[in-house]
Short mmCIF file of C-alpha atoms in Angstrom, two decimals:
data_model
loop_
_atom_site.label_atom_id
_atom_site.label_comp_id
_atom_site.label_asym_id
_atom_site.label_seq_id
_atom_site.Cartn_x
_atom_site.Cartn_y
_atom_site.Cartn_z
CA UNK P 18 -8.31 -27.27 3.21
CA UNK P 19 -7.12 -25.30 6.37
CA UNK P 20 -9.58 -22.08 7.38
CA UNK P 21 -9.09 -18.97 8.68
CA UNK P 22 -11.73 -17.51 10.75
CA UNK P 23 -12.57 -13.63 10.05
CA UNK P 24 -14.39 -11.50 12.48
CA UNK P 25 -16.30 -15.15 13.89
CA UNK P 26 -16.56 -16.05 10.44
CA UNK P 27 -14.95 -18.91 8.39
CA UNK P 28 -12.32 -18.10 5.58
CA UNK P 29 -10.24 -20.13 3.62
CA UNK P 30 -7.07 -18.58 2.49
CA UNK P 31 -4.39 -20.01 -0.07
CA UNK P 32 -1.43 -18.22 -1.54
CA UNK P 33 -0.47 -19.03 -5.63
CA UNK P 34 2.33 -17.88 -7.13
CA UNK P 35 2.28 -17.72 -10.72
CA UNK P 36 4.98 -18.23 -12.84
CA UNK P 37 6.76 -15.64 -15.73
CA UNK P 38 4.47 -15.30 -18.97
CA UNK P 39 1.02 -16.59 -16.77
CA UNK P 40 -1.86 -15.19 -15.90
CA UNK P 41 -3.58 -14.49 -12.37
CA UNK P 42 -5.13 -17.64 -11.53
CA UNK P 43 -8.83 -16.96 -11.37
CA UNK P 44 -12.22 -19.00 -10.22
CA UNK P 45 -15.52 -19.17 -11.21
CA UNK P 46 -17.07 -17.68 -14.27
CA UNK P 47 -14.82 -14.76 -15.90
CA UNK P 48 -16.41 -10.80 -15.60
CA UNK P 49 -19.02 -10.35 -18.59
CA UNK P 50 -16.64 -7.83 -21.61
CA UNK P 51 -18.57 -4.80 -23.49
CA UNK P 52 -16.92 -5.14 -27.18
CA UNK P 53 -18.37 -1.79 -27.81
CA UNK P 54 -16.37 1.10 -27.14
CA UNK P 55 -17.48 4.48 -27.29
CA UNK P 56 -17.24 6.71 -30.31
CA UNK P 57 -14.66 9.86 -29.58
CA UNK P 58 -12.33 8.24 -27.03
CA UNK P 59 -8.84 6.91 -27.17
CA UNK P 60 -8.46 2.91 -26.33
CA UNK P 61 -7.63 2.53 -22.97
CA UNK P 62 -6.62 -0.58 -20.87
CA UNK P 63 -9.98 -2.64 -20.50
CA UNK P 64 -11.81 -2.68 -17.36
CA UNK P 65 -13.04 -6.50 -17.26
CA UNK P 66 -10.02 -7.95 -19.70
CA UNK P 67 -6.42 -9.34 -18.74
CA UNK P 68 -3.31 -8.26 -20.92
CA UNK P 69 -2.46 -10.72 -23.05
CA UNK P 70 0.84 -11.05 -21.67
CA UNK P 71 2.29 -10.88 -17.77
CA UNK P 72 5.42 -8.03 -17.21
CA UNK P 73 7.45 -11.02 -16.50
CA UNK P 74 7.46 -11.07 -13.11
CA UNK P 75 6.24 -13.48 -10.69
CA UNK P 76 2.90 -12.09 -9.31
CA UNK P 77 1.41 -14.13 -6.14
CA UNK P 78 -2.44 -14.72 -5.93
CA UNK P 79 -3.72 -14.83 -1.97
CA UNK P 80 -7.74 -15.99 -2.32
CA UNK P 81 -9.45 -16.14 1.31
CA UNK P 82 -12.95 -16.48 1.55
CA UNK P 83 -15.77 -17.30 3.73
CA UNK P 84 -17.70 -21.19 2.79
CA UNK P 85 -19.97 -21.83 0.59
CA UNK P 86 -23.87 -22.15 1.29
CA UNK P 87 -24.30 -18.13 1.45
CA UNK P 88 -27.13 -16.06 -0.07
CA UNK P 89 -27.65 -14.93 -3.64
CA UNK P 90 -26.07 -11.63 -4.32
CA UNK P 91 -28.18 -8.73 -5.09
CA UNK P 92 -29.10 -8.52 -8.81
CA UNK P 93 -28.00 -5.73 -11.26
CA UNK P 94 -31.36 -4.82 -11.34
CA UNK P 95 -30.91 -4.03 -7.51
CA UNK P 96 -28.60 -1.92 -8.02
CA UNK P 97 -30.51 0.13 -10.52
CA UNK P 98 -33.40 0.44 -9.05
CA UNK P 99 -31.65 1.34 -5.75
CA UNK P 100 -29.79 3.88 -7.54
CA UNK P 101 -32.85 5.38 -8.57
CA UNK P 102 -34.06 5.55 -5.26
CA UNK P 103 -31.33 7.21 -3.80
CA UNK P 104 -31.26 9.94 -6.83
CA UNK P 105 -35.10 10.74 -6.52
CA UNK P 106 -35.39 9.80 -2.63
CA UNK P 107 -38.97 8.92 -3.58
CA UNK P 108 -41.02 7.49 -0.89
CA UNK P 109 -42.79 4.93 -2.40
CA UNK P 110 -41.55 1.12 -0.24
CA UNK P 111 -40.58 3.06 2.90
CA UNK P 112 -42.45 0.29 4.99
CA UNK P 113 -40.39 -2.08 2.77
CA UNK P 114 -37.27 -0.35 2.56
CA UNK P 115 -37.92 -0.20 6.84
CA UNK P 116 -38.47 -3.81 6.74
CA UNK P 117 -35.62 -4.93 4.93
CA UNK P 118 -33.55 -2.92 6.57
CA UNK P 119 -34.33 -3.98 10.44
CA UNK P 120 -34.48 -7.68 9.34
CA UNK P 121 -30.47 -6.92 8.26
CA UNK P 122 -30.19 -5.50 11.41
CA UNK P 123 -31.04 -8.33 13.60
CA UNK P 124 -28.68 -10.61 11.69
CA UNK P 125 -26.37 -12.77 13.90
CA UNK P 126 -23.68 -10.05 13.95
CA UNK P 127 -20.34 -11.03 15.80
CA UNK P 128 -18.62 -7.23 16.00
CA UNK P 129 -21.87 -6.34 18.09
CA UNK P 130 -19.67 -5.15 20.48
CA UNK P 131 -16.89 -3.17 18.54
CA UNK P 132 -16.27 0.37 19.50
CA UNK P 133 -16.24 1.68 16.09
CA UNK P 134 -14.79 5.40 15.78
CA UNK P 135 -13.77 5.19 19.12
CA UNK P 136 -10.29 4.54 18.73
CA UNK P 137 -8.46 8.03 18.54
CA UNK P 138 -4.09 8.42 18.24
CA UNK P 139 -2.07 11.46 18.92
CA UNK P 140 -3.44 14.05 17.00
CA UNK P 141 -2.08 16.39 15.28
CA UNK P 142 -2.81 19.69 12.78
CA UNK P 143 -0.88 19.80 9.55
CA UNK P 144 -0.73 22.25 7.04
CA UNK P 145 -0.54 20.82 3.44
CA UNK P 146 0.85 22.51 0.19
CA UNK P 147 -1.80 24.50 -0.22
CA UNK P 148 -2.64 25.86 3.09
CA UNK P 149 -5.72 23.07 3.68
CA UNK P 150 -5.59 21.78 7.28
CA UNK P 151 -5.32 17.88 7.69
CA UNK P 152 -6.03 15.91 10.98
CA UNK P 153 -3.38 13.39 11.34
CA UNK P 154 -3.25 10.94 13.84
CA UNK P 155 -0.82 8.53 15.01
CA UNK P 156 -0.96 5.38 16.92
CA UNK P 157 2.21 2.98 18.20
CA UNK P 158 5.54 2.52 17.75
CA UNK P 159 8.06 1.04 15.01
CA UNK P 160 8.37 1.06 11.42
CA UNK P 161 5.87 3.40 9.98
CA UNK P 162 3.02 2.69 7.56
CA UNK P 163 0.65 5.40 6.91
CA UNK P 164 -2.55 4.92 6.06
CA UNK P 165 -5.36 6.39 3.30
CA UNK P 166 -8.77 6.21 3.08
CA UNK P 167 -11.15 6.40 0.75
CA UNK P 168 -13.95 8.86 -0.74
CA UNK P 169 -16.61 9.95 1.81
CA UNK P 170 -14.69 7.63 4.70
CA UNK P 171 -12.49 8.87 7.31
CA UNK P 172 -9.43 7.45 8.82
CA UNK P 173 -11.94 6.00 11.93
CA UNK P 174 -12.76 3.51 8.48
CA UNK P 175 -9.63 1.76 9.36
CA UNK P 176 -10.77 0.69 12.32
CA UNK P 177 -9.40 -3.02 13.07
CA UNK P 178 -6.10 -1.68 11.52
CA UNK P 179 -6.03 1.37 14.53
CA UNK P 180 -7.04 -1.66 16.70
CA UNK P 181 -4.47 -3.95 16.25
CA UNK P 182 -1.52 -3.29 14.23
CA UNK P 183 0.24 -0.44 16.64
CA UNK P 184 1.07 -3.04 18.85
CA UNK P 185 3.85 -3.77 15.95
CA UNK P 186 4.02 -0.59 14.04
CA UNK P 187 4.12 3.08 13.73
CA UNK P 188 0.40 4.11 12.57
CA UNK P 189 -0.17 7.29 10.72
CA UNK P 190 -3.88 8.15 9.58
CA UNK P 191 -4.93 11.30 8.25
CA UNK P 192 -8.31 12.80 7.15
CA UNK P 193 -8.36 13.77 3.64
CA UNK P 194 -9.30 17.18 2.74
CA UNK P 195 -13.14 18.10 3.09
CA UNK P 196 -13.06 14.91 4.92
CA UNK P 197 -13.92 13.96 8.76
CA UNK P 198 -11.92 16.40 10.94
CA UNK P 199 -9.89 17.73 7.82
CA UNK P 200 -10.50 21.65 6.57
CA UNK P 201 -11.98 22.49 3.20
CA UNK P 202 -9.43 23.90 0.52
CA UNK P 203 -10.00 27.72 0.10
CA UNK P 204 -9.94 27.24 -3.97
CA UNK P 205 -12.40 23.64 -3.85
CA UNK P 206 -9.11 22.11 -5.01
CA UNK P 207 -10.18 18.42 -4.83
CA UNK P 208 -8.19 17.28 -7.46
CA UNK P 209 -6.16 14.50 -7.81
CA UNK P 210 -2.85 16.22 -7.97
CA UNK P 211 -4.27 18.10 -4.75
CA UNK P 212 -4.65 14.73 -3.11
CA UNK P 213 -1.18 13.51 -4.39
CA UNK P 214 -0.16 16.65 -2.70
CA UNK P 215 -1.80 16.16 0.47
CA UNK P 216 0.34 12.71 0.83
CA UNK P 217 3.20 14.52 0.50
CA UNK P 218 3.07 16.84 3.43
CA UNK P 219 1.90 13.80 5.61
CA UNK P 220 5.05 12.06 4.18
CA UNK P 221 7.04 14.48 4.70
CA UNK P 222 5.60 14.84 8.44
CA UNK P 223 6.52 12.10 9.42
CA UNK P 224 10.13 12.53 9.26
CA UNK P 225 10.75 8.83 8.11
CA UNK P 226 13.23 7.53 5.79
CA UNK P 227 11.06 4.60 4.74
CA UNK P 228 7.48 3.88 5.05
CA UNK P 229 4.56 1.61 3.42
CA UNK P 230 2.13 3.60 2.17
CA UNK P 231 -1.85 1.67 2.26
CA UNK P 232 -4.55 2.96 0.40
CA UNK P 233 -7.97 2.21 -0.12
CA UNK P 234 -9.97 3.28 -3.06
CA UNK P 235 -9.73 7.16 -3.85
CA UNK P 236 -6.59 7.03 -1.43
CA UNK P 237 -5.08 4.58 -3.99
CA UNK P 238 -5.97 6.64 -6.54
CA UNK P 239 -4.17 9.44 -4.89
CA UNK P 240 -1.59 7.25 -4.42
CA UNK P 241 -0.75 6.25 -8.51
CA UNK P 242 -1.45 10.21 -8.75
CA UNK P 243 1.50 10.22 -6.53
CA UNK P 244 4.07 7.96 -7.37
CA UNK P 245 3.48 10.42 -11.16
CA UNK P 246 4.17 13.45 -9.71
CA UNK P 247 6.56 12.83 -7.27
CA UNK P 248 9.17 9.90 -9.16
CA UNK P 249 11.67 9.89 -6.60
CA UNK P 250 9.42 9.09 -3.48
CA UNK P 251 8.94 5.67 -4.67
CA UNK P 252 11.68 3.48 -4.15
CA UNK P 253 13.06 6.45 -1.95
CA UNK P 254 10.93 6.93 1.06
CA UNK P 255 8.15 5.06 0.17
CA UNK P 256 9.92 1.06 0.12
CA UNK P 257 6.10 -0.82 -0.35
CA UNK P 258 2.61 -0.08 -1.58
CA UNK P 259 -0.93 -1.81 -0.69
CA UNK P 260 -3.63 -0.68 -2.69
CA UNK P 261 -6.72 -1.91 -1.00
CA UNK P 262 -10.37 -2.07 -3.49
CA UNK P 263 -8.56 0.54 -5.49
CA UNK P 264 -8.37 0.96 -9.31
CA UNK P 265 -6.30 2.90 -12.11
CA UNK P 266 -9.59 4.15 -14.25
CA UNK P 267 -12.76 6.29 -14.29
CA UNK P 268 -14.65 4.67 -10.84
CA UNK P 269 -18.31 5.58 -12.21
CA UNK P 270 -17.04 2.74 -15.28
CA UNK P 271 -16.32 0.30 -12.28
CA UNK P 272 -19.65 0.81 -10.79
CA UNK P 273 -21.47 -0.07 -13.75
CA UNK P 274 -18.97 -2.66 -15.07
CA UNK P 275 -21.34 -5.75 -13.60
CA UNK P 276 -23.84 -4.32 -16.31
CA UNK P 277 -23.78 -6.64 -19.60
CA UNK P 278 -25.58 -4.35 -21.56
CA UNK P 279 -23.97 -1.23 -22.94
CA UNK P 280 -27.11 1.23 -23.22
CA UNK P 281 -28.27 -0.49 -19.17
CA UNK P 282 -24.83 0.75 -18.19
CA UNK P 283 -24.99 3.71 -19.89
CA UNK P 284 -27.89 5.03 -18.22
CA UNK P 285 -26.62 3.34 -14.87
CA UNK P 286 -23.73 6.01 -15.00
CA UNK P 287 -26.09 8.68 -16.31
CA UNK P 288 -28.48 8.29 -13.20
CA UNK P 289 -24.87 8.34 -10.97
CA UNK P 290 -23.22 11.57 -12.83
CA UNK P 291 -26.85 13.22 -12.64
CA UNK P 292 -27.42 12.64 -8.70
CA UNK P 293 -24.06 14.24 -8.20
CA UNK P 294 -24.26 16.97 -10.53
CA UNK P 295 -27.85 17.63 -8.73
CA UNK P 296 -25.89 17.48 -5.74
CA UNK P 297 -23.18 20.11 -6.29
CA UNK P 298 -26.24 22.59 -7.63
CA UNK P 299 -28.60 22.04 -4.56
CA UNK P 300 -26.70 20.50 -1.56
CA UNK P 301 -29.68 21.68 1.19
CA UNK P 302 -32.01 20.08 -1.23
CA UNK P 303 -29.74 17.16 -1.90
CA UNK P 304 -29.02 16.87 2.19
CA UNK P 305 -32.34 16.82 3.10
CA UNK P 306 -33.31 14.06 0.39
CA UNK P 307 -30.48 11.80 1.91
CA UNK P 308 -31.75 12.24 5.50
CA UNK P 309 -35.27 11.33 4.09
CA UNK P 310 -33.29 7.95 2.49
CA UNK P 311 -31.07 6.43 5.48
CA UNK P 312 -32.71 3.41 4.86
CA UNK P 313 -32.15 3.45 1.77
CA UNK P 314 -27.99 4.27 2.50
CA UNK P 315 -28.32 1.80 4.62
CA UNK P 316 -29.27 -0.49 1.78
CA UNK P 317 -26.88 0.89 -0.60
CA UNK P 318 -23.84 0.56 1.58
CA UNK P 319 -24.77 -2.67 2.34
CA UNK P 320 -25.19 -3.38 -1.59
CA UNK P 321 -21.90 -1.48 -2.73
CA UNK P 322 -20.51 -1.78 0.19
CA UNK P 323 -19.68 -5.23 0.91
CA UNK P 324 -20.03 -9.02 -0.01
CA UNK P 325 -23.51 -11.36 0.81
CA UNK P 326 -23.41 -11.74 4.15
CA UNK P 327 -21.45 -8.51 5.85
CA UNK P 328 -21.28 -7.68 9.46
CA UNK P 329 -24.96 -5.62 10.58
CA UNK P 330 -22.66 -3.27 12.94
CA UNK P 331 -19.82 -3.28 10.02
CA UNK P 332 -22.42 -1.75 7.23
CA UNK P 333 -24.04 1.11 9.81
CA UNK P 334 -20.76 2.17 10.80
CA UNK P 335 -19.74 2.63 7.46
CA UNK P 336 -23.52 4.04 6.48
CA UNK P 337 -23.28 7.07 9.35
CA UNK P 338 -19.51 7.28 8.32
CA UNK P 339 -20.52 7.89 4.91
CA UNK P 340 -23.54 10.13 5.78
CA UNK P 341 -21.25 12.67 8.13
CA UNK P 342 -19.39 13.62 4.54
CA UNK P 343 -21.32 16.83 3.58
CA UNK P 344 -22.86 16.83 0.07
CA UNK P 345 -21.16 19.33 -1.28
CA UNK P 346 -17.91 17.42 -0.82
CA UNK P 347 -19.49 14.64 -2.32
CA UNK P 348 -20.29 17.12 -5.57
CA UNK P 349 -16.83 18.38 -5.68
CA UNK P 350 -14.59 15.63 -4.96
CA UNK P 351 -16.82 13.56 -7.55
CA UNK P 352 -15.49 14.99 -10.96
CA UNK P 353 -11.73 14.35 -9.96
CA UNK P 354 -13.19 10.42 -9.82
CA UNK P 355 -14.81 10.09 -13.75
CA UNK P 356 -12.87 10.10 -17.09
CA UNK P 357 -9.21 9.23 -15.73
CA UNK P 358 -6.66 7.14 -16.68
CA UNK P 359 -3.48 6.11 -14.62
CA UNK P 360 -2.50 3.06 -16.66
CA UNK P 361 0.59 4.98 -17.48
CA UNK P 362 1.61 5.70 -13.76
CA UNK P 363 1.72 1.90 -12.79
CA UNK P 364 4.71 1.52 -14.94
CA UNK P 365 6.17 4.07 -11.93
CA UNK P 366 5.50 2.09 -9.27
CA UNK P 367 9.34 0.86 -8.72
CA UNK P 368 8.09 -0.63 -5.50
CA UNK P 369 6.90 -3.88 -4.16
CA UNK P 370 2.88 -4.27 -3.74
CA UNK P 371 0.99 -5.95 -2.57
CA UNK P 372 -2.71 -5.57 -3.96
CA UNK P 373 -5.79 -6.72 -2.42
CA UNK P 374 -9.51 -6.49 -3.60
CA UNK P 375 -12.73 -8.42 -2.53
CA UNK P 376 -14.05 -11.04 -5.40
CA UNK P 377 -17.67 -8.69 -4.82
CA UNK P 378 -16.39 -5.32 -5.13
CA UNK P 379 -18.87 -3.05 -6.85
CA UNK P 380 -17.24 0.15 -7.04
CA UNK P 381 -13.46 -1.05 -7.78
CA UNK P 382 -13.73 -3.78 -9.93
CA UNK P 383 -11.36 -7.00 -9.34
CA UNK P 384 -10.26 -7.04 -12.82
CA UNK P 385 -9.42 -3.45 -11.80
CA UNK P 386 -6.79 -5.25 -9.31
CA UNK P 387 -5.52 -8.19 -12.06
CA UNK P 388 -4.71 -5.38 -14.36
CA UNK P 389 -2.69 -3.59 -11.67
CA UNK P 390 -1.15 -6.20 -10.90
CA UNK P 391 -0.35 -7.91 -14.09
CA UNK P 392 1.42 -3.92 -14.69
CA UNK P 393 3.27 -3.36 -11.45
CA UNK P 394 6.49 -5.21 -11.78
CA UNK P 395 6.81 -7.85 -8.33
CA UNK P 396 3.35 -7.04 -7.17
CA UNK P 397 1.09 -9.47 -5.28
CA UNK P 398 -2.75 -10.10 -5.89
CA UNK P 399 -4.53 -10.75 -2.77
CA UNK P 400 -8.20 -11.51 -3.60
CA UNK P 401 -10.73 -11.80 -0.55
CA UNK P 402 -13.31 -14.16 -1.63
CA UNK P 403 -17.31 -12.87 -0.59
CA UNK P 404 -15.75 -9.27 0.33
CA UNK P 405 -16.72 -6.22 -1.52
CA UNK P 406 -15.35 -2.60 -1.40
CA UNK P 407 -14.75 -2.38 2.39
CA UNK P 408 -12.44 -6.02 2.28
CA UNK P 409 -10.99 -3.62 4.97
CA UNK P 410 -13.45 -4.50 7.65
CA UNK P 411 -15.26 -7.44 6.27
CA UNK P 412 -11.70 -9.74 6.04
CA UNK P 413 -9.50 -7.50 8.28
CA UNK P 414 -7.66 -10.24 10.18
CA UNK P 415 -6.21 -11.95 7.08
CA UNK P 416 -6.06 -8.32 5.21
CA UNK P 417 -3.92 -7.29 8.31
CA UNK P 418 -1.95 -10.47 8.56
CA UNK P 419 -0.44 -9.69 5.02
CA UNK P 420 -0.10 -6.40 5.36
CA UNK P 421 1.95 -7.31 8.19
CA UNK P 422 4.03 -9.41 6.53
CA UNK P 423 4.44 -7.05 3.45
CA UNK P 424 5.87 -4.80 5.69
CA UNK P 425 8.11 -7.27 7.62
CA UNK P 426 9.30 -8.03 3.73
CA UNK P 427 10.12 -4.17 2.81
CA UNK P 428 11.11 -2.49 6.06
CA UNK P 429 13.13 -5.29 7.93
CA UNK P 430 15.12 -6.43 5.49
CA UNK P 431 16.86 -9.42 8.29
CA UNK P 432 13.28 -10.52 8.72
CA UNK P 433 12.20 -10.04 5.31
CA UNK P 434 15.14 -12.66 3.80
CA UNK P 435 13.98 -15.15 6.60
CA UNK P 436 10.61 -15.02 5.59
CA UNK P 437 11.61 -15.64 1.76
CA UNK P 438 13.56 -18.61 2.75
CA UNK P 439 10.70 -20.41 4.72
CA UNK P 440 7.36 -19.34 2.39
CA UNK P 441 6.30 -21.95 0.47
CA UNK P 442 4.41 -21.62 -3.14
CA UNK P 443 1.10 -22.91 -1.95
CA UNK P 444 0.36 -21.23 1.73
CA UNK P 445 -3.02 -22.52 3.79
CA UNK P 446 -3.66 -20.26 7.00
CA UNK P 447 -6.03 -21.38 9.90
CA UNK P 448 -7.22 -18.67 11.99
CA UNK P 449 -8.61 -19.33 15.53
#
């Protein structure tokens, strides 16, 4: 089988379309299921489970992945235990904690050298519906994609996107609100519909007829929030979406969807509602028990974060990225994350999309992605094999070779019917 190389690394990559009436075609041993459902709340699409029938359209399923012989992934137990670490900020294993830590470090680490957050566009002040100031920036020339991140990132997240696909396209990036160089709302209006809103003025800033709007995590939330509330920008100005480690439900139930046993994950998303909760009621307290623990982040980034064998400079960019969020933001964007449901808004998504998540994504499950994708009518699954939540980073050269071509597909429509002609079922890419 062909490879593709990733940031020095080896991936294989394969495209699969599957056929009307099929499922996503899946490897390896299928997500553990929790039959028990909690008393007092209306079904809701399962996290973890396919629907037992496909929309009828032909959905495409893009694995790449680094080779085998890579280490064991971190243990549920792990993740517990580390979440109890970070909630308490105990100091009990510094020395270990330290040790683990600069052994990661000195890992061979082949984006030693890359200048990340250095890469600033044209910026530019913007005043959304609500009078909150977003930073905006922009970056290149031609058909226009714009560009969300996710909770506690900022747009310097997309890094290797700012890097290399201007050369091609118009880049817009914007910080959302409470976010990197972005202003606070004067109400603490961090809701979803606020978000939603946000994308809107940015849209509309932009002045363009048609765009591709890409999304990662709470910016793809924001985004399903959006293509609800606003029906006629999809399929209007909006011609494609790419929702990158994103997800349709309640985030805290991704985080603790790895966990087979209810009452384990139960009190996994008790310990995660409670740290955040704590942090909303005493942020200097909470801020100074986080600078205690930057090991620790360091650890947990690393262990939500991405897949077994991530980049050293990758996971303490995104570590100090996550750290410059202040805590209170953390507290108040949190609640517009938990008990949500936007099954009903992928049915709105008139658009092509393209939807990509890493096969060890923590946060965002990849059910999270079949079930999108098995709901959004002519939607592709793109599924980065060893990649977790930040698939962004960790596989950015084939995540930004289909996003590429995505947009080739929706915004040049000359290009996009050449492309159909020539793209065969079964696709192997070999990267230098």
């Amino acid at each position: 089988m062909a490879t593709k190389r990733t940031s020095g690394r080896p991936a294989r990559a394969a495209l699969e379309r599957a056929g009307r009436g099929r499922n996503p075609v899946t490897r390896g041993k299928p997500a553990a299921r929790d039959s028990r459902q909690r008393p007092g709340r209306a079904p809701r699409p399962p996290v973890g489970e396919r629907s037992p029938r496909r929309n009828g359209t032909p959905t495409a399923v893009h694995r790449a992945g680094k080779q085998a012989g890579q280490r064991t992934p971190l243990t549920v137990r792990g993740i517990g235990l580390l979440a109890g670490g970070l909630l308490l900020g105990v100091g009990a294993g510094v020395t270990l904690e330290r040790t683990l830590v600069g052994r990661d470090r000195r890992r061979e680490d082949p984006d030693a050298g890359e200048p990340f957050g250095g890469i600033r566009g044209t910026p530019v002040k913007l005043t959304s519906h609500d009078g909150t100031r977003l930073h905006v920036e922009e970056l290149g020339q031609g058909p226009c994609l714009v560009f969300a991140h996710g909770f506690s990132l900022t747009q310097d997240a997309w890094h290797y996107q700012r890097r290399d696909l201007p050369g091609r396209y118009r880049c817009v990036f914007f910080d959302q609100r409470g976010h990197g160089r972005s202003g606070r709302p004067r109400k603490d209006d961090f809701s979803l519909q606020a978000l939603a809103g946000d994308l809107k003025a940015v849209l509309d800033w932009t002045g363009e007829e048609r765009v591709v709007l890409v999304a990662h995590s709470m910016g793809g939330i924001a985004a399903l929030q959006f293509a609800e509330q606003f029906p006629g920008e999809l399929g209007g100005r909006v011609a494609g979406l790419v929702l990158v480690g994103s997800t349709y439900v309640d985030t805290v139930r991704g985080m603790t969807a790895a966990v087979s046993a209810w009452g384990a994950a139960w009190a996994q998303r008790t310990l995660i509602t409670g740290a955040f909760r704590f942090m909303g009621q005493d942020p200097a307290r909470a801020q100074q028990l986080r600078r205690r623990g930057s090991d620790l982040g360091y650890l947990g980034t690393r262990l939500f974060g991405f897949g077994s064998n991530p980049s050293p400079s990758q996971v303490a960019f995104v570590d100090k990225t996550l750290a410059g969020t202040d805590v209170e933001v953390w507290a108040k964007v949190f609640p517009s994350l938990v008990d949500f449901d936007l099954s009903e808004s992928l049915a709105a998504v008139s658009v092509p999309a393209l939807i990509a998540t890493g096969d060890k994504d923590r946060l965002t499950p990849p059910s999270a992605a079949r079930f999108m994708a098995e709901k959004i009518p002519g939607s592709r699954l793109l599924i980065l094999e060893d990649a977790g939540h930040c698939a962004f980073l960790e596989e950015h050269e084939v995540l930004d070779a289909e996003i590429a071509a995505f947009a080739d597909e929706v915004l040049v429509p000359a290009r996009a019917a050449a492309r159909r002609r020539r793209r065969p079922g079964v696709r192997r890419v070999k990267g230098s």
